[in-house]
Amino acid sequence: MAQIRVAFLGPAGSFSHEAALQLYGPSAAEFVPCVSFAVAFSAVQRKTAHCAVIPFENSTNGSVVQTLDLLADHGNLYSDIVVHDEHYLAVHHCLLAHKNAAVQQGPDSSYRSITKLYTHPQAWGQCEQFLSRYYKGVERQDVSSTSKAAEIVSRDATGQSAAIASRFAADHYGTSILEANIEDKHENTTRFLVLRNLESMRTDGAAGLPETDNNTMASHIEISPPSQKQKVLIAFTINHSSPGALADALLTFKTHGMNLTSINSRPSLVRAWQYIFFVECEAISHAHFDDVAEKMLQGLRNVTESCRNLGNWRDRLLAG
Amino acid sequence: MAQIRVAFLGPAGSFSHEAALQLYGPSAAEFVPCVSFAVAFSAVQRKTAHCAVIPFENSTNGSVVQTLDLLADHGNLYSDIVVHDEHYLAVHHCLLAHKNAAVQQGPDSSYRSITKLYTHPQAWGQCEQFLSRYYKGVERQDVSSTSKAAEIVSRDATGQSAAIASRFAADHYGTSILEANIEDKHENTTRFLVLRNLESMRTDGAAGLPETDNNTMASHIEISPPSQKQKVLIAFTINHSSPGALADALLTFKTHGMNLTSINSRPSLVRAWQYIFFVECEAISHAHFDDVAEKMLQGLRNVTESCRNLGNWRDRLLAG
């Protein structure tokens, strides 16, 4: 089979890279680092990548709003993008420094030499207990990704800078690990979505993306029976001047036997204080799933201003 | 009347400071800058401040998740805190420099003398069009707040540095305004909540916080008739293993004649992939509001795992 191209938020060594590798294995795919989520979305929309692996939510920090805003597709740029699968990745943060840095440990278990910390803004929040205990008042520099932070400190032999990033990034950039598992919640997990191009899925048929179930790297699938639950993601807007419109839309899911599992809202950017809602729901039974989902969408179209089916996929949580 | 103490996210000159001043006026209150939202919450809980003015959502950027996470009160630290009022503040960014700086305007409307820009990371994104047109390639230094940026340039008489901050910060630190309203979206607005201590409200009675309606600074209230709508904020968790539990909870609002106006979810931090939901709703009529709200809460307690009334207040949007 020809190599597939998998887009992810780079640089190399990112959590997205790790998730993509777990899903598709090192040999069957070419991994394409992207400078932003928008570039990864574009790659799938323009079919320069077969799929993109994009973080959707973290068990501690909640939703990734940049992903929601791209799925909202305010500019109508990603009309063919749908969610095809999901993947759960355990997120452990480590404190990294240059491999030769002579870091000096203080009496309180902090490394005294460190005067500047680098990481992605979301990671500060995930390591707040560790940071407030040992690195209170130390300068923090936001960077675009945890792997970028690892790369920066891999070039600073003074040992004055440290990065919060993964063991995967430490291996990738050859840094030392000063402390492992510094995250507040050790069960911290990020859920990634696999995005595909709906049109390619229709035309490629069997020549499309390999099922991740069959992939040797996806060992988490093999040890547990796969869940029978099927998830759907719907984005909709309502007429905000109509009282009860949101309740009516949400009631539609129940009417069609779908269980609401999560709700997110983001500014619609059409008018201030109006929102686009993202609802994930699941069917208890897999039987006639497509029929049920289609009828539910018809029902939703009657009570919403706009409504988009962002795809359906098998729940991977119970299989983890 | 004795001065009230109003906590806000500092330093002085911040958008929160501006919102607090608009609400309570310069003379009737003492304004207490806090280093974090958590410190402002604590001040209200411990009654060292009468109230706190806290950003809740921005019309472009969406919810302020730090505020939601404090309202979720995972550690049961803020059990007496309730929302008492809301306030909408237009967010405009300006380019500031030292008041005596001999800034030299170039032919393309940029100020040639400026070699370094300072602001909060979020503000770069809000002024991207202006910056990429006139200040492409100019060094950018992230700082912890826009008001901090204003303070930095107020001390640089060379005129080589400029800050992106509010007109309020420019006035506060006595800087020049080189350009006003440089933000990409001119209708950008932040909604603030006024938090109070429920116990103090019960015991203080008339000696408590002055009604902002009567305040001379709250001119936005005087020019428009106040809205009759009353808002309620409820936080609840559900039994995630019970299908339909979320739909049942949301249906309860409709059953009691409340219109859902916004829904947010944040990780419950009890178990991964379980959420605490924040629902704002409003009654169309003010009549018997307390009775209706109380009955709705009783209904919610029957279908939720936990449920907290985070307060009710008058909708200020239509009065703006």
XYZ file of C-alpha atoms in Angstrom:
640
model
C 0.000 0.000 0.000
C 1.239 3.507 -0.838
C 2.284 5.600 2.141
C -0.405 7.830 3.511
C 0.358 11.414 4.547
C -0.643 12.340 8.104
C -0.713 16.054 9.042
C -0.105 17.091 12.646
C 0.741 20.230 14.614
C 4.514 20.397 14.592
C 7.293 20.729 15.147
C 8.446 17.119 15.269
C 8.288 15.741 18.785
C 4.899 17.247 19.631
C 2.113 15.367 21.407
C 0.258 15.421 18.079
C 3.271 13.719 16.464
C 3.267 11.070 19.197
C -0.484 10.484 18.749
C -0.100 10.233 14.976
C 2.717 7.703 15.359
C 0.664 5.601 17.795
C -2.215 5.607 15.319
C -0.390 4.829 12.087
C 2.998 3.396 12.992
C 6.402 4.664 11.876
C 6.616 2.877 8.546
C 3.200 2.972 6.887
C 2.823 6.721 6.897
C 4.644 9.953 6.110
C 4.196 12.473 8.919
C 3.779 16.089 7.864
C 4.416 18.700 10.579
C 2.237 21.807 10.205
C 2.925 25.252 11.677
C -0.680 25.691 12.836
C -3.944 23.811 13.203
C -5.257 25.870 10.267
C -2.478 24.556 8.002
C -3.320 20.968 9.023
C -7.005 21.595 8.306
C -6.107 23.071 4.896
C -3.932 20.070 4.052
C -6.917 17.742 4.532
C -9.355 20.057 2.767
C -6.970 20.373 -0.256
C -6.139 16.646 -0.130
C -2.402 17.217 0.252
C -2.729 15.035 3.366
C -4.917 11.947 3.838
C -5.772 12.920 7.376
C -4.855 15.232 10.240
C -4.430 14.306 13.903
C -5.694 17.265 15.946
C -6.075 17.662 19.741
C -9.702 18.185 20.727
C -9.829 18.135 24.500
C -7.711 17.475 27.533
C -9.060 15.728 30.604
C -7.780 18.538 32.882
C -7.794 21.679 30.731
C -10.921 20.990 28.740
C -11.598 21.797 25.126
C -9.003 23.074 22.692
C -10.780 26.217 21.568
C -8.611 26.718 18.468
C -9.829 23.339 17.183
C -13.454 24.232 17.921
C -13.020 27.571 16.112
C -11.648 25.816 13.024
C -14.440 23.234 13.110
C -16.872 26.195 13.331
C -15.481 27.049 9.886
C -16.453 30.743 10.026
C -14.881 31.399 6.604
C -16.349 28.301 4.919
C -12.835 27.052 4.199
C -13.125 23.458 5.416
C -16.476 22.307 4.093
C -15.265 18.746 3.281
C -13.651 18.041 6.652
C -15.204 15.424 8.917
C -14.116 13.574 12.025
C -13.213 9.980 11.182
C -11.759 8.619 14.409
C -10.469 9.557 17.844
C -7.400 8.614 19.850
C -6.571 9.002 23.543
C -2.980 9.859 24.461
C -1.696 9.902 28.057
C -0.009 13.265 28.585
C 2.905 13.310 30.952
C 4.973 16.442 31.217
C 8.641 16.474 32.072
C 11.053 19.265 32.940
C 13.797 19.213 30.315
C 17.174 20.949 30.032
C 20.212 20.791 27.741
C 21.827 17.348 27.921
C 25.169 18.764 29.136
C 23.760 21.450 31.423
C 25.275 21.411 34.911
C 21.988 22.123 36.620
C 22.301 22.738 40.309
C 19.677 21.247 42.594
C 18.538 23.447 45.494
C 17.486 22.218 48.954
C 13.810 22.399 47.986
C 14.177 20.116 44.947
C 14.116 22.994 42.482
C 16.974 23.457 40.062
C 18.483 26.752 41.164
C 20.259 27.432 37.882
C 16.996 27.776 36.002
C 15.945 31.364 35.375
C 13.573 30.903 32.478
C 10.909 28.344 31.604
C 9.496 27.657 28.159
C 6.334 25.851 27.155
C 3.013 26.069 25.366
C 0.499 28.258 27.275
C -1.784 25.284 28.024
C 1.003 23.334 29.745
C 1.481 25.966 32.480
C -2.013 25.205 33.707
C -1.384 21.470 33.665
C 1.695 21.740 35.908
C 0.533 24.532 38.209
C 1.155 22.676 41.502
C 4.715 21.748 40.558
C 5.463 25.232 39.210
C 4.004 27.136 42.135
C 5.913 24.922 44.543
C 9.354 25.007 42.938
C 9.374 27.761 40.321
C 7.252 30.552 41.746
C 8.330 33.854 40.230
C 10.603 32.277 37.592
C 10.114 33.948 34.215
C 7.765 32.075 31.892
C 8.012 32.359 28.140
C 5.089 31.126 26.074
C 6.091 29.313 22.921
C 4.015 27.806 20.157
C 4.355 24.165 21.286
C 5.904 21.997 23.968
C 8.211 20.470 21.354
C 9.384 23.955 20.325
C 10.200 24.519 24.005
C 12.234 21.273 24.034
C 14.073 22.366 20.909
C 14.917 25.776 22.440
C 16.449 24.306 25.599
C 18.286 21.627 23.589
C 20.328 24.529 22.177
C 21.001 26.270 25.521
C 24.074 24.656 27.073
C 24.120 27.189 29.951
C 21.423 25.161 31.710
C 19.605 28.349 32.674
C 16.531 27.477 30.662
C 14.176 24.554 31.063
C 11.220 23.346 29.026
C 8.003 21.597 29.935
C 7.506 18.929 27.301
C 7.039 15.184 26.871
C 9.481 12.312 27.193
C 8.857 11.806 23.467
C 10.144 15.370 22.832
C 13.119 14.812 25.147
C 14.066 11.736 23.122
C 13.499 13.558 19.851
C 15.708 16.551 20.751
C 18.205 14.680 22.933
C 17.689 16.662 26.138
C 18.029 15.615 29.776
C 14.929 14.990 31.864
C 15.288 16.847 35.204
C 11.908 15.713 36.522
C 9.382 13.346 35.003
C 5.593 13.428 35.424
C 5.320 16.967 36.786
C 1.671 17.327 35.718
C -0.933 17.985 38.441
C -3.156 15.122 37.350
C -1.284 11.969 36.463
C -4.223 10.547 34.569
C -4.006 13.618 32.329
C -5.057 12.522 28.840
C -5.616 14.311 25.561
C -8.217 13.180 23.088
C -7.229 13.659 19.460
C -9.538 13.645 16.480
C -8.548 12.184 13.123
C -9.904 14.495 10.431
C -10.504 13.328 6.893
C -11.836 14.734 3.657
C -15.394 13.519 3.108
C -15.027 13.608 -0.655
C -11.821 11.534 -0.567
C -13.473 9.016 1.742
C -16.278 8.571 -0.791
C -14.002 8.211 -3.818
C -11.007 6.391 -2.325
C -12.995 3.467 -0.963
C -10.641 0.648 -0.008
C -7.626 2.621 -1.241
C -8.139 5.159 1.528
C -6.776 5.369 5.025
C -5.959 2.043 6.709
C -8.224 1.256 9.653
C -6.239 2.010 12.755
C -7.593 -1.192 14.357
C -5.415 -3.211 12.014
C -2.341 -1.219 12.786
C 0.389 -2.874 14.795
C 1.068 0.326 16.759
C -2.496 0.583 17.969
C -1.941 -1.935 20.698
C -4.529 -0.288 22.948
C -7.178 -1.563 20.532
C -5.983 -5.157 20.609
C -6.005 -5.682 24.346
C -9.616 -4.601 24.879
C -12.743 -5.346 22.918
C -13.690 -2.302 20.863
C -16.606 -0.241 22.128
C -19.857 -0.638 20.235
C -20.729 2.986 20.836
C -20.767 5.317 17.887
C -20.238 9.032 18.438
C -21.509 11.945 16.361
C -20.357 15.568 16.439
C -22.864 18.236 15.434
C -22.312 21.989 15.188
C -25.341 24.259 15.165
C -26.466 27.840 15.654
C -29.880 28.926 16.881
C -32.090 31.951 16.615
C -31.086 33.681 19.858
C -34.150 35.925 19.846
C -36.428 32.901 20.036
C -36.910 31.804 23.679
C -36.442 28.076 24.169
C -34.581 27.600 20.869
C -31.520 26.083 22.522
C -33.608 23.767 24.715
C -35.566 22.618 21.641
C -32.363 21.836 19.775
C -30.937 19.865 22.699
C -34.201 18.009 23.193
C -33.943 16.727 19.612
C -30.985 14.542 20.568
C -32.978 12.847 23.315
C -36.016 12.403 21.083
C -33.885 10.364 18.692
C -32.368 8.179 21.389
C -28.984 9.868 21.379
C -27.180 10.480 24.646
C -25.546 13.918 24.923
C -21.986 13.385 26.078
C -20.542 16.890 25.766
C -21.546 20.442 24.893
C -19.271 23.311 23.987
C -20.088 26.811 22.852
C -17.914 29.371 21.075
C -18.642 32.893 19.838
C -20.415 32.686 16.485
C -18.473 35.760 15.302
C -21.595 36.776 13.384
C -23.012 38.858 16.226
C -21.595 39.432 19.706
C -23.071 37.180 22.432
C -24.364 34.642 19.944
C -22.787 31.232 19.883
C -22.066 28.194 17.802
C -22.768 25.036 19.815
C -20.874 21.776 19.463
C -22.716 18.728 20.715
C -21.242 15.264 20.873
C -23.703 12.450 21.342
C -23.657 8.701 21.119
C -26.072 5.974 20.264
C -26.351 3.171 22.775
C -26.878 0.668 20.013
C -24.955 0.477 16.764
C -28.008 -0.885 14.913
C -29.374 1.355 12.137
C -27.005 4.052 13.326
C -26.882 5.931 10.025
C -30.687 6.027 9.758
C -31.085 7.311 13.308
C -28.395 9.959 12.829
C -29.957 11.140 9.584
C -33.428 11.449 11.146
C -31.947 13.341 14.093
C -30.239 15.774 11.716
C -33.526 16.363 9.907
C -35.147 17.114 13.247
C -32.331 19.487 14.185
C -32.619 21.390 10.916
C -36.210 22.270 11.878
C -35.215 23.937 15.148
C -31.780 25.423 14.380
C -30.613 28.326 12.245
C -27.768 26.272 10.789
C -26.631 22.749 11.489
C -23.665 20.661 10.308
C -22.844 17.006 10.772
C -19.119 16.962 11.556
C -18.845 13.192 11.272
C -19.261 10.023 13.261
C -16.752 7.513 14.566
C -16.359 4.705 17.047
C -15.910 5.607 20.732
C -12.344 4.596 21.671
C -12.547 5.425 25.365
C -13.796 2.072 26.647
C -11.306 0.304 24.443
C -8.405 2.102 26.168
C -21.255 55.839 53.407
C -18.008 54.034 54.212
C -15.820 53.241 51.242
C -16.307 49.797 49.780
C -13.341 47.692 48.683
C -13.458 46.397 45.097
C -11.032 43.614 44.112
C -9.885 43.332 40.479
C -7.129 41.629 38.457
C -4.225 44.079 38.494
C -1.951 45.810 37.953
C -3.597 49.234 38.040
C -4.693 50.336 34.588
C -6.001 46.900 33.571
C -9.305 46.349 31.774
C -10.666 44.911 35.045
C -9.668 48.150 36.804
C -11.467 50.171 34.132
C -14.605 48.027 34.492
C -14.499 48.395 38.296
C -14.173 52.186 38.021
C -17.060 52.411 35.549
C -19.191 50.421 37.980
C -18.375 52.154 41.248
C -16.840 55.539 40.408
C -13.502 56.911 41.587
C -14.559 58.313 44.954
C -16.971 55.851 46.567
C -14.674 52.829 46.472
C -11.173 51.678 47.189
C -9.811 49.561 44.347
C -7.682 46.576 45.303
C -5.446 45.121 42.561
C -4.997 41.326 42.855
C -2.219 39.264 41.301
C -4.598 36.527 40.162
C -8.296 35.740 39.832
C -7.936 33.293 42.747
C -6.718 36.095 45.038
C -9.728 38.226 44.054
C -12.085 35.297 44.779
C -10.437 34.745 48.165
C -10.791 38.426 49.059
C -14.568 38.189 48.592
C -14.869 34.833 50.351
C -12.879 36.145 53.352
C -14.722 39.478 53.262
C -11.537 41.516 52.899
C -13.222 42.955 49.793
C -16.905 43.787 49.351
C -16.908 42.563 45.790
C -14.673 41.481 42.902
C -14.962 42.493 39.248
C -13.937 39.480 37.164
C -13.917 38.981 33.360
C -16.304 36.208 32.337
C -16.383 36.203 28.560
C -15.160 38.157 25.557
C -17.288 38.601 22.452
C -14.463 37.379 20.198
C -12.406 35.052 22.399
C -15.245 33.349 24.291
C -15.345 32.280 27.911
C -12.586 32.998 30.391
C -11.934 29.436 31.501
C -9.947 30.473 34.602
C -13.086 32.202 35.887
C -15.258 29.159 35.158
C -12.767 26.903 36.961
C -12.847 29.127 40.055
C -16.651 29.222 39.977
C -16.557 25.399 39.762
C -14.927 25.625 43.192
C -13.269 22.211 43.045
C -11.634 22.714 46.440
C -14.751 24.088 48.130
C -12.905 27.339 48.845
C -15.484 29.848 47.648
C -18.758 28.481 48.962
C -20.197 31.936 49.804
C -19.445 33.554 46.456
C -22.335 34.507 44.189
C -22.723 36.625 41.084
C -24.415 39.909 41.959
C -24.212 41.919 38.728
C -22.616 42.083 35.290
C -20.924 44.842 33.290
C -20.015 45.136 29.613
C -16.773 46.937 28.716
C -15.772 47.842 25.149
C -12.193 46.683 24.582
C -10.164 49.042 22.395
C -6.408 48.822 21.999
C -4.117 51.808 21.435
C -0.445 52.155 20.550
C 1.251 54.022 23.417
C 4.686 55.586 23.877
C 6.448 57.778 26.454
C 4.744 61.167 26.747
C 7.888 63.111 25.802
C 9.132 60.703 23.163
C 9.953 62.441 19.881
C 8.451 59.686 17.798
C 9.108 60.136 14.132
C 6.309 59.283 11.746
C 7.359 57.490 8.570
C 5.722 57.893 5.151
C 3.609 54.753 5.689
C 2.045 55.964 8.986
C 4.306 53.815 11.121
C 6.467 55.436 13.761
C 9.996 54.817 12.543
C 11.625 55.327 15.921
C 9.925 52.261 17.413
C 12.109 49.191 17.601
C 10.299 47.170 20.277
C 6.662 46.470 21.098
C 5.252 45.270 24.431
C 1.898 43.722 25.247
C 0.010 40.728 26.677
C 0.204 37.695 24.331
C -3.553 37.782 23.643
C -3.386 41.381 22.381
C -0.984 40.572 19.505
C -3.682 38.398 17.971
C -6.330 41.072 18.463
C -4.265 43.705 16.558
C -2.746 41.454 13.892
C -3.907 43.497 10.870
C -2.454 46.760 12.213
C 0.805 45.117 13.300
C 1.406 43.215 10.079
C 0.780 46.410 8.082
C 2.971 48.857 10.006
C 5.205 46.882 12.360
C 6.120 43.718 10.493
C 9.415 42.390 11.788
C 9.558 44.732 14.810
C 10.622 42.885 17.961
C 7.721 41.807 20.182
C 8.057 41.271 23.909
C 5.290 39.424 25.755
C 4.444 40.836 29.182
C 1.927 39.729 31.796
C -0.726 42.366 31.060
C -1.448 45.262 28.729
C -1.235 47.650 31.693
C 2.250 46.321 32.525
C 3.202 47.110 28.910
C 1.910 50.686 29.355
C 3.927 51.042 32.536
C 7.121 49.847 30.787
C 6.916 52.365 27.944
C 5.951 55.159 30.363
C 9.496 54.816 31.711
C 11.265 54.773 28.319
C 11.864 58.401 27.287
C 13.852 57.333 24.203
C 10.576 56.683 22.384
C 11.979 53.478 20.927
C 9.436 51.281 22.658
C 5.669 51.215 22.290
C 2.926 49.327 24.111
C -0.421 47.970 23.030
C -2.838 48.830 25.832
C -6.057 50.703 26.528
C -6.706 54.446 26.573
C -7.430 53.939 30.272
C -3.903 52.540 30.778
C -2.464 55.471 28.774
C -4.242 57.921 31.096
C -3.211 55.960 34.160
C 0.506 55.874 33.261
C 0.558 59.256 31.501
C 1.741 58.057 28.092
C 1.035 59.436 24.628
C -1.378 57.656 22.327
C 0.232 57.254 18.897
C -2.749 55.434 17.391
C -6.166 54.635 18.865
C -8.441 51.670 18.114
C -5.854 49.468 16.429
C -7.779 46.241 17.157
C -9.007 44.119 14.230
C -12.578 43.840 15.553
C -13.910 47.180 16.763
C -16.986 45.722 18.462
C -14.781 43.627 20.781
C -16.422 43.629 24.245
C -15.720 41.873 27.541
C -18.431 40.939 29.987
C -17.435 41.196 33.656
C -19.202 39.647 36.636
C -19.465 41.343 40.011
C -18.953 38.707 42.703
C -20.179 39.153 46.247
C -20.262 37.191 49.466
C -23.740 35.748 50.012
C -23.406 35.877 53.780
C -22.369 39.559 53.723
C -25.275 40.378 51.445
C -27.666 38.815 53.964
C -26.186 40.548 57.004
C -25.174 43.924 55.531
C -28.595 44.750 54.195
C -28.746 48.421 53.279
C -25.195 48.967 54.508
C -23.866 46.751 51.709
C -22.694 47.518 48.226
C -24.322 50.538 46.556
C -26.503 49.639 43.605
C -24.514 50.428 40.478
C -27.646 51.883 38.868
C -27.424 54.834 41.222
C -23.807 55.441 40.504
C -22.858 58.537 38.544
C -20.158 56.665 36.604
C -22.603 54.093 35.296
C -23.822 56.436 32.587
C -24.623 53.505 30.277
C -27.439 52.626 32.666
C -28.973 56.070 32.646
C -29.358 56.529 28.912
C -31.322 53.310 28.344
C -34.174 51.788 30.258
C -32.897 48.880 32.326
C -33.682 45.399 31.015
C -36.409 43.569 32.881
C -34.654 40.277 32.288
C -33.170 38.520 35.247
C -30.301 36.080 34.676
C -29.374 33.044 36.756
C -26.137 31.091 36.671
C -26.301 27.437 37.676
C -23.438 24.956 37.918
C -24.256 21.253 37.956
C -22.770 17.819 37.448
C -24.646 14.757 36.228
C -24.347 11.013 36.503
C -22.459 10.364 33.265
C -23.298 6.673 33.274
C -26.997 7.450 33.083
C -28.056 7.973 29.437
C -30.143 11.079 28.944
C -29.063 12.659 32.240
C -27.729 15.824 30.604
C -30.811 16.209 28.408
C -33.049 15.778 31.475
C -31.146 18.476 33.353
C -31.347 20.911 30.436
C -35.029 20.177 29.941
C -35.677 21.301 33.518
C -34.853 24.907 32.570
C -37.446 24.862 29.805
C -40.057 23.213 32.027
C -39.779 26.148 34.432
C -40.055 28.800 31.725
C -36.389 29.742 31.754
C -34.626 30.474 28.477
C -31.133 28.948 28.196
C -28.790 31.706 27.027
C -25.408 30.020 27.335
C -23.858 26.679 28.211
C -20.270 26.025 29.112
C -18.634 22.822 30.240
C -15.347 22.331 32.042
C -13.641 19.158 33.270
C -15.125 18.145 36.626
C -11.633 17.088 37.799
C -13.329 14.265 39.707
C -13.052 11.751 36.872
C -11.619 12.241 33.397
C -14.216 12.983 30.668
C -16.808 14.071 33.176
C -17.838 17.686 33.226
C -19.239 20.462 35.314
C -21.810 22.378 33.292
C -22.485 26.100 33.646
C -25.875 27.178 32.398
C -26.999 30.767 32.236
C -30.694 31.261 31.784
C -33.129 34.114 32.001
C -36.737 34.597 32.861
C -38.731 36.598 30.369
C -40.796 38.086 33.146
C -39.494 39.464 36.409
C -42.691 38.452 38.243
C -42.284 35.856 40.982
C -38.691 35.378 39.816
C -37.402 34.038 43.121
C -40.216 31.471 43.372
C -39.667 30.257 39.826
C -35.906 30.022 40.313
C -36.330 28.096 43.554
C -38.729 25.592 41.975
C -36.379 25.153 39.032
C -33.505 24.430 41.412
C -35.598 21.830 43.234
C -36.327 20.203 39.875
C -32.651 20.266 38.947
C -31.629 18.625 42.213
C -33.766 15.614 41.258
C -31.930 15.001 37.976
C -28.364 16.129 38.738
C -25.585 14.711 40.876
C -24.766 18.131 42.329
C -26.227 21.536 41.632
C -25.326 25.055 42.811
C -27.082 28.354 42.345
C -24.309 30.827 41.554
C -26.572 33.846 41.840
C -28.948 35.965 39.863
C -28.699 39.510 38.555
C -30.252 41.870 36.074
C -29.300 41.494 32.395
C -27.259 44.611 31.479
C -26.814 43.891 27.770
C -29.946 45.607 26.505
C -29.257 48.565 28.758
C -25.860 49.147 27.052
